[in-house]
PDB file of C-alpha atoms and ligand atoms in Angstrom:
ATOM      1  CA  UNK A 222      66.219 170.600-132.978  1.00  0.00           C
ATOM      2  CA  UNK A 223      62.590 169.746-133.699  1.00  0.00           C
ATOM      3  CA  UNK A 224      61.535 166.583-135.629  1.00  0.00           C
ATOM      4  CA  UNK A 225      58.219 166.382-138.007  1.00  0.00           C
ATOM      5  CA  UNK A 226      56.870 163.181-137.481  1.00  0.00           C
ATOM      6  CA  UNK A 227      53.670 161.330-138.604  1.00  0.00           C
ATOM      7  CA  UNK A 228      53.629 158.678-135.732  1.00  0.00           C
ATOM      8  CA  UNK A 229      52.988 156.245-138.222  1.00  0.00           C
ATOM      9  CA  UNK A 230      55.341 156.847-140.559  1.00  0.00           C
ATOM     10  CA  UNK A 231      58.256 154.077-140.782  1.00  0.00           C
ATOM     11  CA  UNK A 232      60.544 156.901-142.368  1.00  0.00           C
ATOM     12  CA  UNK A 233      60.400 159.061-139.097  1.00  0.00           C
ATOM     13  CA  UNK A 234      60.497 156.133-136.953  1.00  0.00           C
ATOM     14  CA  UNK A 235      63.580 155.604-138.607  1.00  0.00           C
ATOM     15  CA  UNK A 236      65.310 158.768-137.448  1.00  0.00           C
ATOM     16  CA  UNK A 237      62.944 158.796-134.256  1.00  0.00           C
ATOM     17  CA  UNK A 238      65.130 155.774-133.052  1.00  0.00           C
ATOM     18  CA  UNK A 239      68.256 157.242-134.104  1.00  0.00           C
ATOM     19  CA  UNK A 240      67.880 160.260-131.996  1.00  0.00           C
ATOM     20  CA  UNK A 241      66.885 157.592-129.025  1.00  0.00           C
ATOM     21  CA  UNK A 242      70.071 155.191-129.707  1.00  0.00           C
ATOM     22  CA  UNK A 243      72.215 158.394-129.945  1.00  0.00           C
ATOM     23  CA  UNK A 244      70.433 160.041-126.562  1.00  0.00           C
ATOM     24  CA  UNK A 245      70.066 163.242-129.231  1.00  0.00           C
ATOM     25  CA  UNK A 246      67.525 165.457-127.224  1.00  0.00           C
ATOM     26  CA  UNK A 247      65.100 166.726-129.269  1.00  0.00           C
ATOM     27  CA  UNK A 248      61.511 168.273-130.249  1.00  0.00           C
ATOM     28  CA  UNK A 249      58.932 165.760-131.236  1.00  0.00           C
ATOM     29  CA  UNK A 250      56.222 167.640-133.392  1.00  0.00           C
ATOM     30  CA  UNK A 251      53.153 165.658-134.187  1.00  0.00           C
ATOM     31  CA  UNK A 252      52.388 166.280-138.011  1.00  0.00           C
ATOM     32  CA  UNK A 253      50.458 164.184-140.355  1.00  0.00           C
ATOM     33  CA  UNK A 254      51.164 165.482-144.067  1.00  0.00           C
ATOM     34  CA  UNK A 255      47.575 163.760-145.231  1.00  0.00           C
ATOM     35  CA  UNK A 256      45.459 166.274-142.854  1.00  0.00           C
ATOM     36  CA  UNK A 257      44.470 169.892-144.546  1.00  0.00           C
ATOM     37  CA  UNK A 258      46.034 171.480-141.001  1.00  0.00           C
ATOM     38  CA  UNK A 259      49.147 170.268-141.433  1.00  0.00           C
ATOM     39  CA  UNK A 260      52.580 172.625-141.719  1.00  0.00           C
ATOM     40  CA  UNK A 261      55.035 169.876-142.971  1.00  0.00           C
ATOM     41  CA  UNK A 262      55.146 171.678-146.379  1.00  0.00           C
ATOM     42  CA  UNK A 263      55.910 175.019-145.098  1.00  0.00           C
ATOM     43  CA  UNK A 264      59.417 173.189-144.180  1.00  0.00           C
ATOM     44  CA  UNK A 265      59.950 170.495-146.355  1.00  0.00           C
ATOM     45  CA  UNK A 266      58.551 171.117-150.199  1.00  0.00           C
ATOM     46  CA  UNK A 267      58.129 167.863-150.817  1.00  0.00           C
ATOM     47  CA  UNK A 268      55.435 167.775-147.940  1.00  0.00           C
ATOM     48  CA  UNK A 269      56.451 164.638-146.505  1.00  0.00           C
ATOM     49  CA  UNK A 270      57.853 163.358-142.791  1.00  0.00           C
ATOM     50  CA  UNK A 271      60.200 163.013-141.382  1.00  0.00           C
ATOM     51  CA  UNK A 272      61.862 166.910-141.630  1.00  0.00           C
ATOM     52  CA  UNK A 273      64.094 167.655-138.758  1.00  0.00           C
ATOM     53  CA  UNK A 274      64.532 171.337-138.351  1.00  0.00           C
ATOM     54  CA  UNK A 275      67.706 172.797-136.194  1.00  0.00           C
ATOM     55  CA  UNK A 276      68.330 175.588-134.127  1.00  0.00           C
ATOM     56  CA  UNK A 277      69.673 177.624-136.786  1.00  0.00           C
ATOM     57  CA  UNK A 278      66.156 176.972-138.950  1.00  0.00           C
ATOM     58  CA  UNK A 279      68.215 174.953-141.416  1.00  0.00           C
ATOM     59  CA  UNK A 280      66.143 172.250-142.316  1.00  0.00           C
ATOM     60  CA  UNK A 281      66.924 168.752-143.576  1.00  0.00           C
ATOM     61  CA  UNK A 282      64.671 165.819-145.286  1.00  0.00           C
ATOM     62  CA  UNK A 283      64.156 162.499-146.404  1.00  0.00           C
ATOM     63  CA  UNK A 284      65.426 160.062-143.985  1.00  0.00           C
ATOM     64  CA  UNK A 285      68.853 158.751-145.270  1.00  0.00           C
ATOM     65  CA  UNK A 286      69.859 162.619-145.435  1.00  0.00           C
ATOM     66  CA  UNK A 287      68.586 162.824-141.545  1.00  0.00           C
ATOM     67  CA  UNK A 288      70.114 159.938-141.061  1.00  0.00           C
ATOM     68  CA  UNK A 289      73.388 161.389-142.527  1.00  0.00           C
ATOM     69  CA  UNK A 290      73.021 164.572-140.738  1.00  0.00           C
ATOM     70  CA  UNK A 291      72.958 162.879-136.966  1.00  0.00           C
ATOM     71  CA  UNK A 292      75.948 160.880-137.705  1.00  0.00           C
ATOM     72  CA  UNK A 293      78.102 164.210-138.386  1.00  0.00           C
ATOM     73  CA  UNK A 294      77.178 165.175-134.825  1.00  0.00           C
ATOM     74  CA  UNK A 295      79.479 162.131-133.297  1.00  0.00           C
ATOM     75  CA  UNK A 296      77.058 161.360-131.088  1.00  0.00           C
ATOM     76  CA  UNK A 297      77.557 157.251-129.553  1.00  0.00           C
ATOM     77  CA  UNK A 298      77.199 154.990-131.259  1.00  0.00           C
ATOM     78  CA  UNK A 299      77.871 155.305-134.141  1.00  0.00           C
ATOM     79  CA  UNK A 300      75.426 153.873-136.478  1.00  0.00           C
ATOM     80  CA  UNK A 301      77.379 154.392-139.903  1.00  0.00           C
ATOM     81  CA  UNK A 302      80.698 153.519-140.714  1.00  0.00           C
ATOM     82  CA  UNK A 303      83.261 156.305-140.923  1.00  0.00           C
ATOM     83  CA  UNK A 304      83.789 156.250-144.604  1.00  0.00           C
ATOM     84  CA  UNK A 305      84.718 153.690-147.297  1.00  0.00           C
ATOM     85  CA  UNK A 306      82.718 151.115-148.892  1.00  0.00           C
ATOM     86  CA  UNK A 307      81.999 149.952-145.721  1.00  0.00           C
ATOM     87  CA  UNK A 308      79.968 152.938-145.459  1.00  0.00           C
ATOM     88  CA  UNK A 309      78.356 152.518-148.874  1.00  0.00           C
ATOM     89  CA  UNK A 310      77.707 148.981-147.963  1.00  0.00           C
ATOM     90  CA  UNK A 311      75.186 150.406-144.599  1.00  0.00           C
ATOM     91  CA  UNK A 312      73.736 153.079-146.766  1.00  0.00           C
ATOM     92  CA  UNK A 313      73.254 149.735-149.600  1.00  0.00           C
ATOM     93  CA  UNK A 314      71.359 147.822-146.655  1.00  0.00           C
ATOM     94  CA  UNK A 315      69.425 150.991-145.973  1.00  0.00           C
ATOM     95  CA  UNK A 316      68.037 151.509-149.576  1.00  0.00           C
ATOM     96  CA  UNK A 317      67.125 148.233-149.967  1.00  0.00           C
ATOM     97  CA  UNK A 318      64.339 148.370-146.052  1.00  0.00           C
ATOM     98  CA  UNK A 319      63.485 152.241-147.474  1.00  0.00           C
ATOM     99  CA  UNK A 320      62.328 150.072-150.932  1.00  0.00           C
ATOM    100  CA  UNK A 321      60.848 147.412-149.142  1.00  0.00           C
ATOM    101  CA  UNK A 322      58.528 150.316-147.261  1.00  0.00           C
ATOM    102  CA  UNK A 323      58.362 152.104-150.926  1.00  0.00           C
ATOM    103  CA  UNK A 324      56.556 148.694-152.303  1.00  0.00           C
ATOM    104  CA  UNK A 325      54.646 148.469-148.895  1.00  0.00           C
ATOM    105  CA  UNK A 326      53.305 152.006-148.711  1.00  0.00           C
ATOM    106  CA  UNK A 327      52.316 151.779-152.318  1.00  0.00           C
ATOM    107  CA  UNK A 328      50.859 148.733-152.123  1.00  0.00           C
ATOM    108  CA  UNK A 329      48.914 149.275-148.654  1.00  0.00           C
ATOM    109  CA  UNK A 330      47.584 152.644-150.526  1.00  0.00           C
ATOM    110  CA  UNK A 331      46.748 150.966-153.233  1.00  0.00           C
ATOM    111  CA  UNK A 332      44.633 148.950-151.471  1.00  0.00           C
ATOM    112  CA  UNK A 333      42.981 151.139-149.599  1.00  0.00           C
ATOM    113  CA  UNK A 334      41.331 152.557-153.117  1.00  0.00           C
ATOM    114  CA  UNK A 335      37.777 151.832-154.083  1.00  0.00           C
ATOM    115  CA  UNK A 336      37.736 148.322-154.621  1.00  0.00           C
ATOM    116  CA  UNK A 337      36.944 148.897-158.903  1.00  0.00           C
ATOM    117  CA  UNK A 338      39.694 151.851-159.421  1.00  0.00           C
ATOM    118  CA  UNK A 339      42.066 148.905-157.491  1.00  0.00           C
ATOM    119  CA  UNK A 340      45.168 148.010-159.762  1.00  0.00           C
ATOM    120  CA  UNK A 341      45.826 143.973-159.024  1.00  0.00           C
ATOM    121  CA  UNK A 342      48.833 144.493-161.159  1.00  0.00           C
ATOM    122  CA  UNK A 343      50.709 146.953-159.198  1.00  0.00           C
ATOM    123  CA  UNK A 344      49.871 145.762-156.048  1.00  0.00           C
ATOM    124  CA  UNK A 345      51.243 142.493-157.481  1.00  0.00           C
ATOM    125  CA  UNK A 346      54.516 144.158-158.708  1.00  0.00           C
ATOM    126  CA  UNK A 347      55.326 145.519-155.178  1.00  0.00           C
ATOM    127  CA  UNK A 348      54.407 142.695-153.423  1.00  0.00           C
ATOM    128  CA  UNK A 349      56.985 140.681-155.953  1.00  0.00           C
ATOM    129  CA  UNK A 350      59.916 143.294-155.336  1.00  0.00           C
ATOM    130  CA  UNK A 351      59.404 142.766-151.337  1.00  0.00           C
ATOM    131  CA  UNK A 352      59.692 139.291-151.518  1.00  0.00           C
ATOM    132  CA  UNK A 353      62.709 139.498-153.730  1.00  0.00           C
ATOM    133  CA  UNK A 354      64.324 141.991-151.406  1.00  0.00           C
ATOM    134  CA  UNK A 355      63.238 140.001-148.471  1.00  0.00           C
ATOM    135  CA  UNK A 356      65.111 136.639-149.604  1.00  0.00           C
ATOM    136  CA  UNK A 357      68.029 138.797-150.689  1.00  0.00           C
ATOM    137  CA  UNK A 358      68.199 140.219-146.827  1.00  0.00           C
ATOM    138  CA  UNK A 359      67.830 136.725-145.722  1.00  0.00           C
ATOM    139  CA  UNK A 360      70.718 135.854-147.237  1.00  0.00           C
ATOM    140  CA  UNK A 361      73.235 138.284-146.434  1.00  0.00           C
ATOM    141  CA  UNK A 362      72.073 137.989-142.693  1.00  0.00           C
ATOM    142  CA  UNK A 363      72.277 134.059-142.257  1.00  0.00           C
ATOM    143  CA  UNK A 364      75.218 133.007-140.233  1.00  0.00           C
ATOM    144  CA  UNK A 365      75.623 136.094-138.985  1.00  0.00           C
ATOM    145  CA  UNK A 366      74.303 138.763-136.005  1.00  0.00           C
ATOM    146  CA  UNK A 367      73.865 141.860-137.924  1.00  0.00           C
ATOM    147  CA  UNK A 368      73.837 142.536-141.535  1.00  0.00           C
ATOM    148  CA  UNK A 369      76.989 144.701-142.144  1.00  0.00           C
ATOM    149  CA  UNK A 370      79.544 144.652-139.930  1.00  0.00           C
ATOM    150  CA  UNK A 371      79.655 143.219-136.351  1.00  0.00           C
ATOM    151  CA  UNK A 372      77.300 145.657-134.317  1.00  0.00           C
ATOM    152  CA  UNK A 373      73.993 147.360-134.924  1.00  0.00           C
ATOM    153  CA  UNK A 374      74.051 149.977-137.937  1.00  0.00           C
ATOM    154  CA  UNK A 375      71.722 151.604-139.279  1.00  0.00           C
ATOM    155  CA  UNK A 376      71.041 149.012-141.912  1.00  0.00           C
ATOM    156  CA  UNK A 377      69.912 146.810-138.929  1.00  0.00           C
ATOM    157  CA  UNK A 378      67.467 149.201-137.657  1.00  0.00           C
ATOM    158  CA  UNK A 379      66.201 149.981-141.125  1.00  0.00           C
ATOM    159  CA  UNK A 380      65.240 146.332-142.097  1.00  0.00           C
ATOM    160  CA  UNK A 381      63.788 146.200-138.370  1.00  0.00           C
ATOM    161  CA  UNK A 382      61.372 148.780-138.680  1.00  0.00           C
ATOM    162  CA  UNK A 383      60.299 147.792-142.598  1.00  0.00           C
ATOM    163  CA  UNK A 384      59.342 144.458-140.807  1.00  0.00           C
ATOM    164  CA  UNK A 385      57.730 146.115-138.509  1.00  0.00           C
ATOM    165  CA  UNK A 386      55.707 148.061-141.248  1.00  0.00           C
ATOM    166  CA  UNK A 387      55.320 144.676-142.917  1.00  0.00           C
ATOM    167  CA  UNK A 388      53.337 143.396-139.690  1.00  0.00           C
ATOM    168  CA  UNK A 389      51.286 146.588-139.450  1.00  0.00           C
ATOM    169  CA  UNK A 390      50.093 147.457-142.751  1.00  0.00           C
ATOM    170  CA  UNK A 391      51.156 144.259-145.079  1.00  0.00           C
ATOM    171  CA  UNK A 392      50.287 140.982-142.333  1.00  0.00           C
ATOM    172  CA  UNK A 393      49.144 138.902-145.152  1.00  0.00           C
ATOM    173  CA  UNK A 394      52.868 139.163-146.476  1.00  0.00           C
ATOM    174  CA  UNK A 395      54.167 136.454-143.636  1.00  0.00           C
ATOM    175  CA  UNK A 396      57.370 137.521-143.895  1.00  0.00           C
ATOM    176  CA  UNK A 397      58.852 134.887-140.890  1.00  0.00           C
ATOM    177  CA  UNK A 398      57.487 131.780-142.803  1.00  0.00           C
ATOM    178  CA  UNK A 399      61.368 130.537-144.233  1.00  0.00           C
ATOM    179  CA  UNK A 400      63.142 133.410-143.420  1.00  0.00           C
ATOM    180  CA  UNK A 401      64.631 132.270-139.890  1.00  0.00           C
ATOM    181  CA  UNK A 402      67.844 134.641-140.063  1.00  0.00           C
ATOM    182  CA  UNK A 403      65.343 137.661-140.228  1.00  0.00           C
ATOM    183  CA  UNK A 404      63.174 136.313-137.960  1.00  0.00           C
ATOM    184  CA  UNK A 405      65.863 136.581-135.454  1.00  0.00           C
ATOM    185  CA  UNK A 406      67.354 140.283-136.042  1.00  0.00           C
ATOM    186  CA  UNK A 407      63.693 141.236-136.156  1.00  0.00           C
ATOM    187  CA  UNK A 408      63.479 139.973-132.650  1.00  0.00           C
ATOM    188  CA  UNK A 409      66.780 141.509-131.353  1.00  0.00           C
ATOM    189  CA  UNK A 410      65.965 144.451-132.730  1.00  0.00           C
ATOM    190  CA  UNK A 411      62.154 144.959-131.439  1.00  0.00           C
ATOM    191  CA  UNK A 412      63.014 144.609-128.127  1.00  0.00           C
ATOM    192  CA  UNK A 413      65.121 147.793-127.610  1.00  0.00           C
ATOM    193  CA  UNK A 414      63.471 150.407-125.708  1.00  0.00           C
ATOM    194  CA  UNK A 415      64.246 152.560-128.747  1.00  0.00           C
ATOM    195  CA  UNK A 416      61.801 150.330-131.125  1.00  0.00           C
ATOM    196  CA  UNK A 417      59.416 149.754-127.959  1.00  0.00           C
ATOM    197  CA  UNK A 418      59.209 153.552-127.424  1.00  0.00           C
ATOM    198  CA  UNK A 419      58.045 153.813-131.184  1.00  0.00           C
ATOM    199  CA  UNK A 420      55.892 151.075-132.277  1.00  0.00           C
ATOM    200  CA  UNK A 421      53.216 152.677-134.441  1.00  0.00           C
ATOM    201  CA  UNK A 422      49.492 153.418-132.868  1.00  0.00           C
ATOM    202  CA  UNK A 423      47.053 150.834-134.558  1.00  0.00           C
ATOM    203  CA  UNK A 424      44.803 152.594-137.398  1.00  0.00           C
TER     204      UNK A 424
HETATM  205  N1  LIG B 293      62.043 158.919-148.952  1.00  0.00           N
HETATM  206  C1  LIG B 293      61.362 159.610-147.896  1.00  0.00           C
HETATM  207  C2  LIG B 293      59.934 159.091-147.793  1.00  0.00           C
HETATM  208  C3  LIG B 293      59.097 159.905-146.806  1.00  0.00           C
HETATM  209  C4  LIG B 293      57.599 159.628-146.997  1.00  0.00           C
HETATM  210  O1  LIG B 293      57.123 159.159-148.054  1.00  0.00           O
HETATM  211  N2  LIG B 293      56.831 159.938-145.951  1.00  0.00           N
HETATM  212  C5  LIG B 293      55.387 159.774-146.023  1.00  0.00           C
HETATM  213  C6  LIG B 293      54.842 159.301-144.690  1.00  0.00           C
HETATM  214  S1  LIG B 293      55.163 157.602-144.451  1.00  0.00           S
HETATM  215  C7  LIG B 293      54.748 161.111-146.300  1.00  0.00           C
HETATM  216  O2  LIG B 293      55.079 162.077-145.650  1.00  0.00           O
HETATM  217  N3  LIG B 293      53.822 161.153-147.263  1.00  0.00           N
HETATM  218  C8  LIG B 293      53.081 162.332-147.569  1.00  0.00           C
HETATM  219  C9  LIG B 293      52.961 162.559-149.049  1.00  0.00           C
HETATM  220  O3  LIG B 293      53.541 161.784-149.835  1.00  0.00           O
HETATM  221  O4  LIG B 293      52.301 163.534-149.424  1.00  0.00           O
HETATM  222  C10 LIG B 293      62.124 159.438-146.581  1.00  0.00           C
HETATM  223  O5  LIG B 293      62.857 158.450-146.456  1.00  0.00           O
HETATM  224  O6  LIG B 293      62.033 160.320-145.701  1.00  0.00           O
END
């Protein structure tokens, strides 16, 4: 299978360190949707990484249905729970890092306007909704190892990597300052070879 991958994009670094965790080989293809040579929309319609594309030229997109897709290959470990609202729960965890980027990407874009067509209001609102989603994280993780469950899901690895994103695009956010629980899956986390492997190129 080949993976479309901006290597900045949180979203494919997401399923990037899936495929590493599983030991899923794989195709990495370079692609960055924002350049005019780019053939991510030829795949996905929505033009946008990650799109993993199998063998069979089925393709799949957006990361939580990538994400979906691996774990039906029962490749170890497994990063979602079989079923249940245990399962919901992961997926729960997941939406809330995947809004926390949302909020950061907007906001970082947003920024990156000419300073008088600049909205101070909307970067505002998603800078409120990722510090209300990074207190609620900081409270389901205190006292505990891993957010859901008692090993590393994917919920884990998706809070990891919007931290991550916080550090690169959002530093001003200082996300550690009171949030010691976080602090500390953010450092478990970081350290894997499959985060290492992955960090983002500065730029
Ligand atoms: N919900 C999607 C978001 C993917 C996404 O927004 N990717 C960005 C890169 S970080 C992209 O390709 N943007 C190009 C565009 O919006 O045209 C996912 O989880 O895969």
């Amino acid at each position: 299978m080949k993976l479309l991958a901006s290597l900045t994009s949180p979203y494919a670094r997401k399923i990037r360190i899936l495929l590493a965790e599983k030991h899923l080989p794989f195709e990495l293809v370079v692609d960055s949707p924002w350049e005019s040579a780019t053939r991510v929309p030829e795949v996905n319609p929505l033009g946008k990484v990650p799109a993993l594309v199998l063998d069979s030229g089925e393709v799949f997109f957006d990361s939580p249905v990538i994400a979906g897709y691996l774990e039906t290959l029962e490749a170890q470990p497994a990063l979602l729970p079989p079923g249940g609202i245990e399962r919901v729960r992961v997926r729960q965890t997941e939406a809330l890092a995947d809004g926390i980027l949302d909020a950061a990407v907007s906001a970082f874009l947003e920024s990156r306007r000419p300073e008088a067509q600049q909205s101070t209001v909307s970067i505002a609102r998603q800078h409120d909704k990722i510090r209300r989603s990074l207190d609620e994280l900081e409270k389901r993780v205190t006292g505990r190892d891993w957010l859901d469950g008692n090993t590393m899901l994917l919920g884990d690895i998706t809070v990891a990597i919007a931290l991550d994103y916080l550090d690169l695009r959002l530093p001003q956010t200082d996300w550690r300052t009171g949030r010691p629980a976080l602090t500390a899956l953010h450092e478990r986390l970081a350290s894997r070879p499959s985060f290492v492997d992955t960090v983002p190129p500065a730029g």
